[in-house]
DNA sequence: AGAGAAATCTTTACACCGGAAACATTCCGG
DNA sequence: CCGGAATGTTTCCGGTGTAAAGATTTCTCT
């Protein structure tokens, strides 16, 4: 990458894009400030002006990861379908995204590498979570003696998808298609809650 | 750490113990071959004889993590209790361990840092999983049209605990005690499956 | 338009890191 | 008891993140 001007023009977004590219191609260990800067055609200290330090860069990458994650789930929702079917599709999209971008998803949940207080990250993460939450809202988790079971149910749903996806990612679950299929868990999930009106 | 003999005597286990200590005190970024070797009182290349490289050391740490994880769950099981109560206790112990040793648990599920083919790691990981599996075996997940629902149920249970624990660890779940309490999810979990004979 | 301030990028230097290679010391089995 | 194997050290190398100081461009204000 050569450039003619002293200033890059849009270095910040270029670094984020190249950073995600490296992350997906080589994983975290392949992502260094120097290799990243070289790819963009800039000195290895240039990123400091935009991200402060490595931690800031990784935080920006994680936030972008949440945005892409949300977009991927959103894009996979069938427009005319029941809530249960939409939830199923969202969970399927969730797991598929993790499987397609394991390093990026891992970074998104690495508090040691990412600044959890970043407003950008918090907003992107919350927006992503809202997709699942909205779909789970239509399930009835309540019991008379547990007024907060609804919220707890949403957390459970998230825990289930996140846990399954990360276990797959870490190679702990052999992907025997009949037992571990993504669809399997997405099919069975809505049975956790009794649908309203059932 | 000073020593009088040229040979350490039991360097391998000393490195594992010190490695876990550093991991828990400072996290992964604080764990370097040099800092570790210095703490044990040995040159920074000495670990190579026992672990080959950094990857081998981290693999040994992860395997030890699985052993401690299993021991922690096992120790927390009430001796005279129903299967449902034991499962509850095991899940509680699972989450508690992750919360007490976040960096160690994170390493245990980091395929980029750990050799997933290590026999030692595989055995330790499997032994740990068996605790949950045995307890979940007494739940009846089966439906007539899904002969493999039992296995799928065990995977779901593991996904749920693992997902909840790691979401907590990553700070994504605010620990509002009434909604996110560890006990809450442990209480609600057995309802996923219909107990045999209910 | 022009001058000073701010933003952006480079160069240089430093401490730390993991790993390879050659060497020193100790242990252990024939 | 001796020679090979195991264990540990020294030295060196390329690579890393970051701090500091200087160069270049753009922005802002008058």
GROMACS .gro file of C-alpha atoms (C1' of nucleotides) in nm:
model
  456
    1UNK     CA    1   0.000   0.000   0.000
    2UNK     CA    2   0.158   0.323  -0.119
    3UNK     CA    3   0.018   0.665  -0.077
    4UNK     CA    4   0.108   1.006  -0.219
    5UNK     CA    5  -0.003   1.238   0.054
    6UNK     CA    6   0.164   1.276   0.391
    7UNK     CA    7  -0.170   1.230   0.560
    8UNK     CA    8  -0.356   0.910   0.495
    9UNK     CA    9  -0.702   1.060   0.479
   10UNK     CA   10  -0.904   0.795   0.654
   11UNK     CA   11  -0.653   0.603   0.854
   12UNK     CA   12  -0.881   0.515   1.142
   13UNK     CA   13  -1.134   0.317   0.940
   14UNK     CA   14  -0.859   0.174   0.723
   15UNK     CA   15  -0.688   0.039   1.032
   16UNK     CA   16  -1.009  -0.116   1.161
   17UNK     CA   17  -1.078  -0.288   0.831
   18UNK     CA   18  -0.724  -0.414   0.790
   19UNK     CA   19  -0.719  -0.515   1.155
   20UNK     CA   20  -1.026  -0.733   1.112
   21UNK     CA   21  -0.879  -0.879   0.794
   22UNK     CA   22  -0.562  -0.981   0.975
   23UNK     CA   23  -0.761  -1.109   1.270
   24UNK     CA   24  -0.968  -1.338   1.051
   25UNK     CA   25  -0.675  -1.453   0.841
   26UNK     CA   26  -0.412  -1.512   1.109
   27UNK     CA   27  -0.582  -1.477   1.446
   28UNK     CA   28  -0.482  -1.260   1.736
   29UNK     CA   29  -0.117  -1.359   1.732
   30UNK     CA   30  -0.084  -1.233   1.375
   31UNK     CA   31  -0.224  -0.894   1.463
   32UNK     CA   32   0.052  -0.655   1.565
   33UNK     CA   33   0.067  -0.280   1.541
   34UNK     CA   34   0.363  -0.315   1.311
   35UNK     CA   35   0.214  -0.566   1.072
   36UNK     CA   36  -0.110  -0.374   1.069
   37UNK     CA   37   0.060  -0.041   1.002
   38UNK     CA   38   0.271  -0.195   0.729
   39UNK     CA   39  -0.036  -0.330   0.554
   40UNK     CA   40  -0.200   0.012   0.555
   41UNK     CA   41   0.129   0.175   0.447
   42UNK     CA   42   0.200   0.380   0.754
   43UNK     CA   43   0.458   0.388   1.029
   44UNK     CA   44   0.399   0.159   1.321
   45UNK     CA   45   0.330   0.442   1.564
   46UNK     CA   46   0.069   0.616   1.352
   47UNK     CA   47  -0.222   0.420   1.504
   48UNK     CA   48  -0.147   0.577   1.841
   49UNK     CA   49  -0.302   0.904   1.726
   50UNK     CA   50  -0.635   0.738   1.664
   51UNK     CA   51  -0.652   0.461   1.921
   52UNK     CA   52  -0.412   0.562   2.195
   53UNK     CA   53  -0.262   0.215   2.223
   54UNK     CA   54  -0.312  -0.146   2.127
   55UNK     CA   55  -0.596  -0.174   2.374
   56UNK     CA   56  -0.785   0.107   2.201
   57UNK     CA   57  -0.742  -0.056   1.863
   58UNK     CA   58  -0.866  -0.391   1.989
   59UNK     CA   59  -1.162  -0.217   2.150
   60UNK     CA   60  -1.253  -0.058   1.817
   61UNK     CA   61  -1.223  -0.397   1.647
   62UNK     CA   62  -1.449  -0.556   1.907
   63UNK     CA   63  -1.710  -0.283   1.866
   64UNK     CA   64  -1.707  -0.330   1.491
   65UNK     CA   65  -1.741  -0.701   1.556
   66UNK     CA   66  -2.062  -0.643   1.752
   67UNK     CA   67  -2.199  -0.432   1.469
   68UNK     CA   68  -2.127  -0.699   1.212
   69UNK     CA   69  -2.263  -0.965   1.442
   70UNK     CA   70  -2.590  -0.776   1.482
   71UNK     CA   71  -2.611  -0.706   1.110
   72UNK     CA   72  -2.554  -1.072   1.031
   73UNK     CA   73  -2.831  -1.184   1.262
   74UNK     CA   74  -3.065  -0.913   1.139
   75UNK     CA   75  -3.004  -1.001   0.775
   76UNK     CA   76  -3.093  -1.364   0.837
   77UNK     CA   77  -3.436  -1.298   0.986
   78UNK     CA   78  -3.724  -1.424   0.770
   79UNK     CA   79  -3.950  -1.124   0.711
   80UNK     CA   80  -4.282  -1.301   0.740
   81UNK     CA   81  -4.256  -1.563   1.008
   82UNK     CA   82  -4.370  -1.636   1.358
   83UNK     CA   83  -4.178  -1.507   1.655
   84UNK     CA   84  -4.060  -1.856   1.731
   85UNK     CA   85  -3.928  -1.900   1.380
   86UNK     CA   86  -3.754  -1.565   1.393
   87UNK     CA   87  -3.592  -1.654   1.722
   88UNK     CA   88  -3.478  -1.979   1.572
   89UNK     CA   89  -3.327  -1.798   1.276
   90UNK     CA   90  -3.156  -1.546   1.501
   91UNK     CA   91  -2.997  -1.818   1.709
   92UNK     CA   92  -2.888  -1.997   1.396
   93UNK     CA   93  -2.735  -1.676   1.265
   94UNK     CA   94  -2.569  -1.615   1.598
   95UNK     CA   95  -2.389  -1.949   1.599
   96UNK     CA   96  -2.305  -1.924   1.230
   97UNK     CA   97  -2.139  -1.588   1.283
   98UNK     CA   98  -1.923  -1.721   1.563
   99UNK     CA   99  -1.824  -2.014   1.349
  100UNK     CA  100  -1.735  -1.788   1.057
  101UNK     CA  101  -1.545  -1.531   1.265
  102UNK     CA  102  -1.408  -1.713   1.567
  103UNK     CA  103  -1.120  -1.478   1.642
  104UNK     CA  104  -1.330  -1.168   1.611
  105UNK     CA  105  -1.599  -1.311   1.836
  106UNK     CA  106  -1.338  -1.420   2.085
  107UNK     CA  107  -1.199  -1.069   2.098
  108UNK     CA  108  -1.547  -0.928   2.160
  109UNK     CA  109  -1.560  -1.121   2.485
  110UNK     CA  110  -1.202  -1.069   2.605
  111UNK     CA  111  -1.215  -0.820   2.890
  112UNK     CA  112  -0.839  -0.839   2.929
  113UNK     CA  113  -0.780  -0.710   2.579
  114UNK     CA  114  -1.067  -0.469   2.539
  115UNK     CA  115  -1.176  -0.161   2.727
  116UNK     CA  116  -1.516  -0.264   2.860
  117UNK     CA  117  -1.602   0.096   2.947
  118UNK     CA  118  -1.576   0.223   2.591
  119UNK     CA  119  -1.909   0.390   2.503
  120UNK     CA  120  -1.874   0.276   2.145
  121UNK     CA  121  -1.830  -0.084   2.253
  122UNK     CA  122  -2.112  -0.072   2.506
  123UNK     CA  123  -2.354   0.072   2.252
  124UNK     CA  124  -2.264  -0.179   1.982
  125UNK     CA  125  -2.281  -0.469   2.224
  126UNK     CA  126  -2.617  -0.363   2.359
  127UNK     CA  127  -2.762  -0.319   2.012
  128UNK     CA  128  -2.654  -0.671   1.928
  129UNK     CA  129  -2.806  -0.814   2.243
  130UNK     CA  130  -3.132  -0.631   2.179
  131UNK     CA  131  -3.203  -0.845   1.875
  132UNK     CA  132  -3.217  -1.161   2.082
  133UNK     CA  133  -3.390  -0.985   2.368
  134UNK     CA  134  -3.671  -0.855   2.147
  135UNK     CA  135  -3.738  -1.196   2.006
  136UNK     CA  136  -3.727  -1.362   2.346
  137UNK     CA  137  -3.968  -1.105   2.484
  138UNK     CA  138  -4.252  -1.282   2.306
  139UNK     CA  139  -4.189  -1.600   2.498
  140UNK     CA  140  -4.363  -1.635   2.830
  141UNK     CA  141  -4.115  -1.738   3.094
  142UNK     CA  142  -4.316  -1.622   3.388
  143UNK     CA  143  -4.434  -1.825   3.681
  144UNK     CA  144  -4.646  -1.685   3.954
  145UNK     CA  145  -4.379  -1.714   4.218
  146UNK     CA  146  -4.099  -1.571   4.002
  147UNK     CA  147  -4.175  -1.224   3.874
  148UNK     CA  148  -3.830  -1.179   3.723
  149UNK     CA  149  -3.825  -1.506   3.536
  150UNK     CA  150  -3.868  -1.314   3.210
  151UNK     CA  151  -3.533  -1.137   3.244
  152UNK     CA  152  -3.375  -1.453   3.369
  153UNK     CA  153  -3.510  -1.638   3.070
  154UNK     CA  154  -3.348  -1.393   2.833
  155UNK     CA  155  -3.017  -1.434   3.010
  156UNK     CA  156  -3.057  -1.808   2.987
  157UNK     CA  157  -3.127  -1.790   2.619
  158UNK     CA  158  -2.820  -1.577   2.559
  159UNK     CA  159  -2.608  -1.802   2.780
  160UNK     CA  160  -2.722  -2.104   2.584
  161UNK     CA  161  -2.638  -1.964   2.241
  162UNK     CA  162  -2.316  -1.802   2.354
  163UNK     CA  163  -2.208  -2.112   2.539
  164UNK     CA  164  -2.288  -2.347   2.256
  165UNK     CA  165  -2.116  -2.126   2.001
  166UNK     CA  166  -1.800  -2.084   2.207
  167UNK     CA  167  -1.781  -2.451   2.297
  168UNK     CA  168  -1.796  -2.528   1.927
  169UNK     CA  169  -1.535  -2.264   1.857
  170UNK     CA  170  -1.300  -2.407   2.118
  171UNK     CA  171  -1.326  -2.750   1.962
  172UNK     CA  172  -1.469  -2.912   2.272
  173UNK     CA  173  -1.779  -3.031   2.094
  174UNK     CA  174  -1.712  -3.280   1.818
  175UNK     CA  175  -1.939  -3.171   1.540
  176UNK     CA  176  -2.123  -3.493   1.499
  177UNK     CA  177  -2.399  -3.363   1.278
  178UNK     CA  178  -2.681  -3.552   1.439
  179UNK     CA  179  -2.608  -3.441   1.793
  180UNK     CA  180  -2.428  -3.115   1.765
  181UNK     CA  181  -2.590  -2.957   1.467
  182UNK     CA  182  -2.658  -2.589   1.500
  183UNK     CA  183  -3.013  -2.647   1.389
  184UNK     CA  184  -3.064  -2.897   1.665
  185UNK     CA  185  -3.011  -2.650   1.939
  186UNK     CA  186  -3.208  -2.385   1.758
  187UNK     CA  187  -3.500  -2.622   1.721
  188UNK     CA  188  -3.507  -2.730   2.077
  189UNK     CA  189  -3.455  -2.388   2.227
  190UNK     CA  190  -3.806  -2.247   2.198
  191UNK     CA  191  -3.936  -2.539   2.404
  192UNK     CA  192  -3.763  -2.391   2.706
  193UNK     CA  193  -4.038  -2.139   2.740
  194UNK     CA  194  -4.405  -2.200   2.706
  195UNK     CA  195  -4.534  -1.987   2.425
  196UNK     CA  196  -4.800  -1.735   2.525
  197UNK     CA  197  -5.136  -1.887   2.456
  198UNK     CA  198  -5.018  -2.244   2.434
  199UNK     CA  199   1.390  -1.819   4.481
  200UNK     CA  200   1.741  -1.948   4.531
  201UNK     CA  201   1.854  -2.302   4.501
  202UNK     CA  202   2.176  -2.481   4.585
  203UNK     CA  203   2.180  -2.762   4.336
  204UNK     CA  204   2.239  -2.718   3.965
  205UNK     CA  205   1.929  -2.922   3.895
  206UNK     CA  206   1.604  -2.798   4.033
  207UNK     CA  207   1.463  -3.135   4.120
  208UNK     CA  208   1.101  -3.089   4.031
  209UNK     CA  209   1.101  -2.803   3.788
  210UNK     CA  210   0.808  -2.918   3.580
  211UNK     CA  211   0.552  -2.911   3.857
  212UNK     CA  212   0.708  -2.600   4.007
  213UNK     CA  213   0.660  -2.422   3.675
  214UNK     CA  214   0.299  -2.529   3.653
  215UNK     CA  215   0.222  -2.409   4.004
  216UNK     CA  216   0.403  -2.080   3.960
  217UNK     CA  217   0.244  -2.038   3.620
  218UNK     CA  218  -0.104  -2.072   3.762
  219UNK     CA  219  -0.014  -1.832   4.042
  220UNK     CA  220   0.099  -1.568   3.794
  221UNK     CA  221  -0.204  -1.635   3.577
  222UNK     CA  222  -0.443  -1.574   3.864
  223UNK     CA  223  -0.256  -1.274   3.997
  224UNK     CA  224  -0.179  -1.088   3.676
  225UNK     CA  225  -0.364  -1.260   3.397
  226UNK     CA  226  -0.226  -1.389   3.071
  227UNK     CA  227  -0.032  -1.076   2.985
  228UNK     CA  228   0.166  -1.110   3.307
  229UNK     CA  229   0.268  -1.465   3.227
  230UNK     CA  230   0.592  -1.477   3.031
  231UNK     CA  231   0.854  -1.745   3.014
  232UNK     CA  232   1.101  -1.499   3.160
  233UNK     CA  233   0.892  -1.384   3.455
  234UNK     CA  234   0.790  -1.740   3.525
  235UNK     CA  235   1.146  -1.871   3.511
  236UNK     CA  236   1.265  -1.587   3.731
  237UNK     CA  237   1.004  -1.667   3.995
  238UNK     CA  238   1.114  -2.030   4.007
  239UNK     CA  239   1.479  -1.925   4.006
  240UNK     CA  240   1.582  -2.064   3.673
  241UNK     CA  241   1.696  -1.931   3.338
  242UNK     CA  242   1.428  -1.834   3.090
  243UNK     CA  243   1.508  -2.118   2.854
  244UNK     CA  244   1.494  -2.392   3.114
  245UNK     CA  245   1.118  -2.453   3.064
  246UNK     CA  246   1.192  -2.559   2.708
  247UNK     CA  247   1.328  -2.890   2.830
  248UNK     CA  248   0.997  -2.977   2.991
  249UNK     CA  249   0.737  -2.811   2.774
  250UNK     CA  250   0.901  -2.756   2.438
  251UNK     CA  251   0.771  -2.404   2.404
  252UNK     CA  252   0.523  -2.155   2.541
  253UNK     CA  253   0.239  -2.347   2.384
  254UNK     CA  254   0.334  -2.660   2.574
  255UNK     CA  255   0.346  -2.474   2.902
  256UNK     CA  256   0.006  -2.319   2.846
  257UNK     CA  257  -0.131  -2.660   2.755
  258UNK     CA  258  -0.004  -2.803   3.082
  259UNK     CA  259  -0.161  -2.511   3.270
  260UNK     CA  260  -0.493  -2.567   3.096
  261UNK     CA  261  -0.489  -2.938   3.177
  262UNK     CA  262  -0.418  -2.861   3.541
  263UNK     CA  263  -0.704  -2.613   3.524
  264UNK     CA  264  -0.943  -2.885   3.414
  265UNK     CA  265  -0.828  -3.105   3.701
  266UNK     CA  266  -0.885  -2.830   3.954
  267UNK     CA  267  -1.216  -2.745   3.797
  268UNK     CA  268  -1.333  -3.103   3.829
  269UNK     CA  269  -1.205  -3.129   4.183
  270UNK     CA  270  -1.383  -2.810   4.281
  271UNK     CA  271  -1.713  -2.934   4.144
  272UNK     CA  272  -1.669  -3.277   4.298
  273UNK     CA  273  -1.588  -3.131   4.638
  274UNK     CA  274  -1.904  -2.924   4.639
  275UNK     CA  275  -2.143  -3.213   4.582
  276UNK     CA  276  -2.372  -3.284   4.876
  277UNK     CA  277  -2.320  -3.652   4.965
  278UNK     CA  278  -2.680  -3.738   5.043
  279UNK     CA  279  -2.902  -3.553   4.805
  280UNK     CA  280  -3.124  -3.611   4.509
  281UNK     CA  281  -2.981  -3.613   4.161
  282UNK     CA  282  -3.149  -3.282   4.090
  283UNK     CA  283  -2.988  -3.125   4.396
  284UNK     CA  284  -2.651  -3.265   4.303
  285UNK     CA  285  -2.681  -3.127   3.953
  286UNK     CA  286  -2.773  -2.792   4.098
  287UNK     CA  287  -2.470  -2.799   4.325
  288UNK     CA  288  -2.243  -2.900   4.039
  289UNK     CA  289  -2.364  -2.611   3.824
  290UNK     CA  290  -2.320  -2.375   4.112
  291UNK     CA  291  -1.967  -2.500   4.166
  292UNK     CA  292  -1.898  -2.473   3.795
  293UNK     CA  293  -1.989  -2.107   3.780
  294UNK     CA  294  -1.816  -2.032   4.107
  295UNK     CA  295  -1.492  -2.181   3.979
  296UNK     CA  296  -1.500  -1.969   3.666
  297UNK     CA  297  -1.565  -1.662   3.873
  298UNK     CA  298  -1.279  -1.743   4.107
  299UNK     CA  299  -1.030  -1.832   3.832
  300UNK     CA  300  -1.133  -1.636   3.523
  301UNK     CA  301  -0.794  -1.632   3.352
  302UNK     CA  302  -0.733  -2.001   3.407
  303UNK     CA  303  -1.075  -2.092   3.277
  304UNK     CA  304  -1.029  -1.865   2.980
  305UNK     CA  305  -0.703  -2.039   2.896
  306UNK     CA  306  -0.873  -2.378   2.916
  307UNK     CA  307  -1.095  -2.275   2.625
  308UNK     CA  308  -0.840  -2.094   2.409
  309UNK     CA  309  -0.760  -2.320   2.116
  310UNK     CA  310  -0.517  -2.061   1.979
  311UNK     CA  311  -0.298  -2.085   2.287
  312UNK     CA  312  -0.334  -2.449   2.379
  313UNK     CA  313  -0.259  -2.773   2.199
  314UNK     CA  314  -0.600  -2.931   2.172
  315UNK     CA  315  -0.449  -3.266   2.078
  316UNK     CA  316  -0.253  -3.307   2.399
  317UNK     CA  317  -0.357  -3.639   2.556
  318UNK     CA  318  -0.313  -3.493   2.902
  319UNK     CA  319  -0.546  -3.206   2.820
  320UNK     CA  320  -0.803  -3.426   2.653
  321UNK     CA  321  -0.815  -3.665   2.945
  322UNK     CA  322  -0.845  -3.390   3.205
  323UNK     CA  323  -1.112  -3.210   3.006
  324UNK     CA  324  -1.312  -3.522   2.953
  325UNK     CA  325  -1.297  -3.614   3.323
  326UNK     CA  326  -1.429  -3.272   3.409
  327UNK     CA  327  -1.713  -3.296   3.160
  328UNK     CA  328  -1.806  -3.639   3.290
  329UNK     CA  329  -1.917  -3.494   3.622
  330UNK     CA  330  -2.188  -3.288   3.458
  331UNK     CA  331  -2.272  -3.564   3.214
  332UNK     CA  332  -2.326  -3.821   3.485
  333UNK     CA  333  -2.561  -3.595   3.674
  334UNK     CA  334  -2.749  -3.498   3.361
  335UNK     CA  335  -2.793  -3.863   3.269
  336UNK     CA  336  -3.061  -3.894   3.532
  337UNK     CA  337  -3.273  -3.634   3.362
  338UNK     CA  338  -3.506  -3.755   3.093
  339UNK     CA  339  -3.466  -3.543   2.783
  340UNK     CA  340  -3.609  -3.791   2.544
  341UNK     CA  341  -3.902  -3.747   2.315
  342UNK     CA  342  -4.036  -4.022   2.098
  343UNK     CA  343  -3.937  -3.851   1.774
  344UNK     CA  344  -3.588  -3.752   1.893
  345UNK     CA  345  -3.385  -4.049   1.997
  346UNK     CA  346  -3.070  -3.842   2.048
  347UNK     CA  347  -3.229  -3.577   2.262
  348UNK     CA  348  -3.046  -3.715   2.562
  349UNK     CA  349  -2.704  -3.633   2.425
  350UNK     CA  350  -2.834  -3.304   2.294
  351UNK     CA  351  -2.970  -3.224   2.638
  352UNK     CA  352  -2.631  -3.278   2.796
  353UNK     CA  353  -2.472  -3.049   2.543
  354UNK     CA  354  -2.738  -2.792   2.614
  355UNK     CA  355  -2.677  -2.813   2.985
  356UNK     CA  356  -2.305  -2.766   2.936
  357UNK     CA  357  -2.361  -2.483   2.691
  358UNK     CA  358  -2.586  -2.310   2.940
  359UNK     CA  359  -2.345  -2.324   3.233
  360UNK     CA  360  -2.043  -2.249   3.020
  361UNK     CA  361  -2.217  -1.963   2.846
  362UNK     CA  362  -2.353  -1.810   3.163
  363UNK     CA  363  -2.019  -1.837   3.338
  364UNK     CA  364  -1.821  -1.683   3.054
  365UNK     CA  365  -2.073  -1.406   2.999
  366UNK     CA  366  -2.035  -1.321   3.366
  367UNK     CA  367  -1.660  -1.340   3.335
  368UNK     CA  368  -1.656  -1.104   3.039
  369UNK     CA  369  -1.857  -0.849   3.230
  370UNK     CA  370  -2.147  -0.853   2.988
  371UNK     CA  371  -2.399  -0.950   3.253
  372UNK     CA  372  -2.445  -0.692   3.525
  373UNK     CA  373  -2.462  -0.893   3.843
  374UNK     CA  374  -2.793  -0.769   3.961
  375UNK     CA  375  -2.843  -1.023   4.236
  376UNK     CA  376  -3.209  -1.090   4.174
  377UNK     CA  377  -3.176  -1.155   3.802
  378UNK     CA  378  -2.821  -1.274   3.750
  379UNK     CA  379  -2.751  -1.463   4.064
  380UNK     CA  380  -2.570  -1.787   4.013
  381UNK     CA  381  -2.826  -1.967   4.223
  382UNK     CA  382  -3.102  -1.836   4.002
  383UNK     CA  383  -2.981  -2.014   3.697
  384UNK     CA  384  -2.895  -2.325   3.891
  385UNK     CA  385  -3.246  -2.337   4.031
  386UNK     CA  386  -3.416  -2.292   3.700
  387UNK     CA  387  -3.196  -2.527   3.504
  388UNK     CA  388  -3.344  -2.859   3.611
  389UNK     CA  389  -3.681  -2.747   3.480
  390UNK     CA  390  -3.542  -2.776   3.129
  391UNK     CA  391  -3.580  -3.147   3.149
  392UNK     CA  392  -3.869  -3.339   3.283
  393UNK     CA  393  -3.748  -3.551   3.569
  394UNK     CA  394  -3.795  -3.922   3.519
  395UNK     CA  395  -4.114  -4.021   3.691
  396UNK     CA  396  -4.258  -3.673   3.724
  397DA     C1'  397  -0.467   3.595   0.339
  398DG     C1'  398  -0.172   3.472   0.699
  399DA     C1'  399  -0.008   3.318   1.144
  400DG     C1'  400  -0.031   3.024   1.522
  401DA     C1'  401  -0.240   2.610   1.707
  402DA     C1'  402  -0.380   2.142   1.646
  403DA     C1'  403  -0.382   1.719   1.417
  404DT     C1'  404  -0.138   1.372   1.188
  405DC     C1'  405   0.262   1.097   1.065
  406DT     C1'  406   0.779   0.961   1.107
  407DT     C1'  407   1.202   0.861   1.328
  408DT     C1'  408   1.445   0.698   1.695
  409DA     C1'  409   1.520   0.464   2.114
  410DC     C1'  410   1.412   0.138   2.481
  411DA     C1'  411   1.265  -0.256   2.752
  412DC     C1'  412   1.063  -0.683   2.705
  413DC     C1'  413   0.948  -1.107   2.478
  414DG     C1'  414   0.988  -1.619   2.267
  415DG     C1'  415   1.295  -1.911   2.052
  416DA     C1'  416   1.741  -2.121   1.859
  417DA     C1'  417   2.210  -2.269   1.931
  418DA     C1'  418   2.614  -2.378   2.174
  419DC     C1'  419   2.778  -2.488   2.604
  420DA     C1'  420   2.807  -2.639   3.123
  421DT     C1'  421   2.667  -2.942   3.479
  422DT     C1'  422   2.461  -3.332   3.672
  423DC     C1'  423   2.247  -3.779   3.665
  424DC     C1'  424   2.202  -4.252   3.542
  425DG     C1'  425   2.247  -4.704   3.327
  426DG     C1'  426   2.579  -5.014   3.087
  427DC     C1'  427   3.327  -4.588   3.633
  428DC     C1'  428   3.238  -4.398   3.226
  429DG     C1'  429   2.975  -4.227   2.845
  430DG     C1'  430   2.534  -4.081   2.695
  431DA     C1'  431   2.112  -3.856   2.829
  432DA     C1'  432   1.884  -3.514   3.089
  433DT     C1'  433   1.873  -3.072   3.278
  434DG     C1'  434   2.006  -2.589   3.309
  435DT     C1'  435   2.281  -2.156   3.140
  436DT     C1'  436   2.459  -1.815   2.829
  437DT     C1'  437   2.429  -1.571   2.433
  438DC     C1'  438   2.217  -1.400   2.047
  439DC     C1'  439   1.841  -1.290   1.721
  440DG     C1'  440   1.417  -1.089   1.526
  441DG     C1'  441   0.991  -0.909   1.675
  442DT     C1'  442   0.675  -0.642   1.983
  443DG     C1'  443   0.438  -0.217   2.221
  444DT     C1'  444   0.521   0.228   2.371
  445DA     C1'  445   0.730   0.679   2.478
  446DA     C1'  446   0.952   1.107   2.308
  447DA     C1'  447   1.086   1.434   1.984
  448DG     C1'  448   1.070   1.608   1.530
  449DA     C1'  449   0.848   1.675   1.055
  450DT     C1'  450   0.447   1.781   0.783
  451DT     C1'  451  -0.013   1.906   0.693
  452DT     C1'  452  -0.462   2.095   0.810
  453DC     C1'  453  -0.755   2.380   1.075
  454DT     C1'  454  -0.897   2.804   1.312
  455DC     C1'  455  -0.914   3.263   1.412
  456DT     C1'  456  -0.833   3.732   1.309
   0.00000   0.00000   0.00000
